[in-house]
PDB file of C-alpha atoms in Angstrom:
ATOM      1  CA  UNK A1334       1.051 -15.754 -20.539  1.00 43.00           C
ATOM      2  CA  UNK A1335      -1.018 -13.479 -18.285  1.00 46.00           C
ATOM      3  CA  UNK A1336      -0.464 -12.986 -14.584  1.00 51.00           C
ATOM      4  CA  UNK A1337      -2.690 -14.940 -12.221  1.00 45.00           C
ATOM      5  CA  UNK A1338      -5.298 -12.820 -10.478  1.00 50.00           C
ATOM      6  CA  UNK A1339      -4.502 -12.164  -6.837  1.00 52.00           C
ATOM      7  CA  UNK A1340      -7.114 -12.203  -4.139  1.00 55.00           C
ATOM      8  CA  UNK A1341      -8.089  -8.766  -2.870  1.00 66.00           C
ATOM      9  CA  UNK A1342      -5.657  -7.874  -0.120  1.00 70.00           C
ATOM     10  CA  UNK A1343      -7.056  -6.956   3.237  1.00 80.00           C
ATOM     11  CA  UNK A1344      -6.004  -4.194   5.598  1.00 83.00           C
ATOM     12  CA  UNK A1345      -3.301  -6.369   7.167  1.00 88.00           C
ATOM     13  CA  UNK A1346      -1.449  -6.803   3.861  1.00 90.00           C
ATOM     14  CA  UNK A1347      -1.842  -3.135   2.988  1.00 93.00           C
ATOM     15  CA  UNK A1348      -0.603  -1.883   6.361  1.00 92.00           C
ATOM     16  CA  UNK A1349       2.273  -4.402   6.368  1.00 93.00           C
ATOM     17  CA  UNK A1350       3.367  -3.167   2.947  1.00 94.00           C
ATOM     18  CA  UNK A1351       3.120   0.464   4.058  1.00 93.00           C
ATOM     19  CA  UNK A1352       4.997  -0.233   7.293  1.00 94.00           C
ATOM     20  CA  UNK A1353       8.376  -0.351   5.576  1.00 95.00           C
ATOM     21  CA  UNK A1354      10.033   3.057   4.958  1.00 95.00           C
ATOM     22  CA  UNK A1355      11.530   1.938   1.636  1.00 95.00           C
ATOM     23  CA  UNK A1356       8.192   0.742   0.295  1.00 96.00           C
ATOM     24  CA  UNK A1357       6.480   3.878   1.546  1.00 95.00           C
ATOM     25  CA  UNK A1358       9.106   5.957  -0.265  1.00 94.00           C
ATOM     26  CA  UNK A1359       8.597   4.000  -3.500  1.00 96.00           C
ATOM     27  CA  UNK A1360       4.836   4.415  -3.226  1.00 96.00           C
ATOM     28  CA  UNK A1361       5.258   8.148  -2.621  1.00 94.00           C
ATOM     29  CA  UNK A1362       7.316   8.424  -5.815  1.00 94.00           C
ATOM     30  CA  UNK A1363       4.632   6.575  -7.758  1.00 96.00           C
ATOM     31  CA  UNK A1364       1.691   8.465  -6.245  1.00 94.00           C
ATOM     32  CA  UNK A1365       2.051  11.262  -8.805  1.00 94.00           C
ATOM     33  CA  UNK A1366       0.365   8.966 -11.324  1.00 92.00           C
ATOM     34  CA  UNK A1367       3.404   8.405 -13.537  1.00 94.00           C
ATOM     35  CA  UNK A1368       4.558   4.843 -14.203  1.00 95.00           C
ATOM     36  CA  UNK A1369       8.230   4.144 -13.677  1.00 95.00           C
ATOM     37  CA  UNK A1370      10.686   1.372 -14.376  1.00 95.00           C
ATOM     38  CA  UNK A1371      12.749  -0.386 -11.755  1.00 95.00           C
ATOM     39  CA  UNK A1372      15.844   1.362 -13.119  1.00 93.00           C
ATOM     40  CA  UNK A1373      14.208   4.767 -12.679  1.00 94.00           C
ATOM     41  CA  UNK A1374      12.977   3.943  -9.183  1.00 95.00           C
ATOM     42  CA  UNK A1375      16.398   2.706  -8.075  1.00 93.00           C
ATOM     43  CA  UNK A1376      18.250   5.730  -9.487  1.00 91.00           C
ATOM     44  CA  UNK A1377      19.459   8.232  -6.889  1.00 86.00           C
ATOM     45  CA  UNK A1378      19.082   5.667  -4.084  1.00 89.00           C
ATOM     46  CA  UNK A1379      21.399   3.287  -2.286  1.00 91.00           C
ATOM     47  CA  UNK A1380      19.138   0.403  -3.313  1.00 92.00           C
ATOM     48  CA  UNK A1381      19.997  -2.192  -5.910  1.00 93.00           C
ATOM     49  CA  UNK A1382      17.508  -2.946  -8.661  1.00 93.00           C
ATOM     50  CA  UNK A1383      16.995  -6.346  -7.069  1.00 95.00           C
ATOM     51  CA  UNK A1384      16.054  -4.733  -3.726  1.00 95.00           C
ATOM     52  CA  UNK A1385      13.664  -2.320  -5.444  1.00 96.00           C
ATOM     53  CA  UNK A1386      12.125  -5.246  -7.333  1.00 95.00           C
ATOM     54  CA  UNK A1387      11.476  -7.140  -4.090  1.00 96.00           C
ATOM     55  CA  UNK A1388       9.825  -4.119  -2.497  1.00 97.00           C
ATOM     56  CA  UNK A1389       7.701  -3.476  -5.585  1.00 97.00           C
ATOM     57  CA  UNK A1390       6.485  -7.063  -5.566  1.00 95.00           C
ATOM     58  CA  UNK A1391       5.362  -6.673  -1.935  1.00 96.00           C
ATOM     59  CA  UNK A1392       3.497  -3.503  -2.911  1.00 97.00           C
ATOM     60  CA  UNK A1393       1.992  -5.304  -5.896  1.00 95.00           C
ATOM     61  CA  UNK A1394       0.776  -8.242  -3.763  1.00 94.00           C
ATOM     62  CA  UNK A1395      -0.858  -5.708  -1.444  1.00 95.00           C
ATOM     63  CA  UNK A1396      -2.576  -4.191  -4.488  1.00 94.00           C
ATOM     64  CA  UNK A1397      -0.882  -0.814  -4.048  1.00 96.00           C
ATOM     65  CA  UNK A1398       0.938  -0.868  -7.383  1.00 97.00           C
ATOM     66  CA  UNK A1399       0.377  -2.536 -10.710  1.00 96.00           C
ATOM     67  CA  UNK A1400       2.965  -3.545 -13.253  1.00 94.00           C
ATOM     68  CA  UNK A1401       2.740  -3.480 -17.013  1.00 93.00           C
ATOM     69  CA  UNK A1402       5.283  -5.066 -19.287  1.00 91.00           C
ATOM     70  CA  UNK A1403       6.643  -2.550 -21.821  1.00 88.00           C
ATOM     71  CA  UNK A1404       9.169  -4.190 -24.078  1.00 89.00           C
ATOM     72  CA  UNK A1405      11.813  -5.805 -21.945  1.00 90.00           C
ATOM     73  CA  UNK A1406      11.023  -3.969 -18.737  1.00 90.00           C
ATOM     74  CA  UNK A1407       8.163  -3.583 -16.331  1.00 92.00           C
ATOM     75  CA  UNK A1408       6.599  -0.223 -15.580  1.00 96.00           C
ATOM     76  CA  UNK A1409       5.052   0.201 -12.149  1.00 97.00           C
ATOM     77  CA  UNK A1410       2.159   2.507 -11.328  1.00 97.00           C
ATOM     78  CA  UNK A1411       0.244   3.489  -8.214  1.00 96.00           C
ATOM     79  CA  UNK A1412      -3.230   2.078  -7.446  1.00 95.00           C
ATOM     80  CA  UNK A1413      -5.136   4.374  -5.033  1.00 93.00           C
ATOM     81  CA  UNK A1414      -8.071   2.016  -4.341  1.00 93.00           C
ATOM     82  CA  UNK A1415      -6.374   0.032  -1.529  1.00 92.00           C
ATOM     83  CA  UNK A1416      -5.483   3.283   0.260  1.00 90.00           C
ATOM     84  CA  UNK A1417      -9.135   4.321   0.056  1.00 90.00           C
ATOM     85  CA  UNK A1418     -10.164   0.918   1.426  1.00 89.00           C
ATOM     86  CA  UNK A1419      -7.592   1.176   4.245  1.00 89.00           C
ATOM     87  CA  UNK A1420      -8.835   4.647   5.138  1.00 91.00           C
ATOM     88  CA  UNK A1421     -12.420   3.332   5.230  1.00 91.00           C
ATOM     89  CA  UNK A1422     -11.295   0.495   7.502  1.00 89.00           C
ATOM     90  CA  UNK A1423      -9.585   2.966   9.858  1.00 91.00           C
ATOM     91  CA  UNK A1424     -12.708   5.144   9.882  1.00 93.00           C
ATOM     92  CA  UNK A1425     -14.802   2.115  10.927  1.00 93.00           C
ATOM     93  CA  UNK A1426     -12.338   1.181  13.692  1.00 92.00           C
ATOM     94  CA  UNK A1427     -12.267   4.785  14.871  1.00 94.00           C
ATOM     95  CA  UNK A1428     -16.071   4.898  15.044  1.00 95.00           C
ATOM     96  CA  UNK A1429     -16.106   1.656  17.044  1.00 95.00           C
ATOM     97  CA  UNK A1430     -13.609   3.103  19.526  1.00 95.00           C
ATOM     98  CA  UNK A1431     -15.589   6.351  19.768  1.00 94.00           C
ATOM     99  CA  UNK A1432     -18.735   4.337  20.569  1.00 93.00           C
ATOM    100  CA  UNK A1433     -16.908   2.233  23.153  1.00 95.00           C
ATOM    101  CA  UNK A1434     -15.455   5.316  24.839  1.00 95.00           C
ATOM    102  CA  UNK A1435     -18.867   7.011  24.921  1.00 94.00           C
ATOM    103  CA  UNK A1436     -20.363   3.924  26.597  1.00 95.00           C
ATOM    104  CA  UNK A1437     -17.498   3.868  29.114  1.00 94.00           C
ATOM    105  CA  UNK A1438     -17.952   7.579  29.825  1.00 92.00           C
ATOM    106  CA  UNK A1439     -21.698   7.096  30.376  1.00 92.00           C
ATOM    107  CA  UNK A1440     -21.026   4.168  32.722  1.00 92.00           C
ATOM    108  CA  UNK A1441     -18.436   6.070  34.753  1.00 94.00           C
ATOM    109  CA  UNK A1442     -20.591   9.178  35.036  1.00 92.00           C
ATOM    110  CA  UNK A1443     -23.590   7.273  36.439  1.00 89.00           C
TER     111      UNK A1443
END
């Protein structure tokens, strides 16, 4: 049975997933492009496999990681597209603020 397709996450889901230090650490480990199992990701940490699994599922719902079943275990890998989308969103918000501040400056200087 295949996994149901998830709706594209928006910036809120992405930023919420990235807002947790544990999830950010897991994503950093995966950002080298190598897939890893839950056992590998929980090694050398104080986290249980169950805790790592919960964090990975949050990252997966946000579209930041993907999982592939290999035998009896899942391998998780990094998906860079949502980070690119989040960066684009922040660039748009930044431009809006720059425009607003320029208008305010022009108004004050009149």
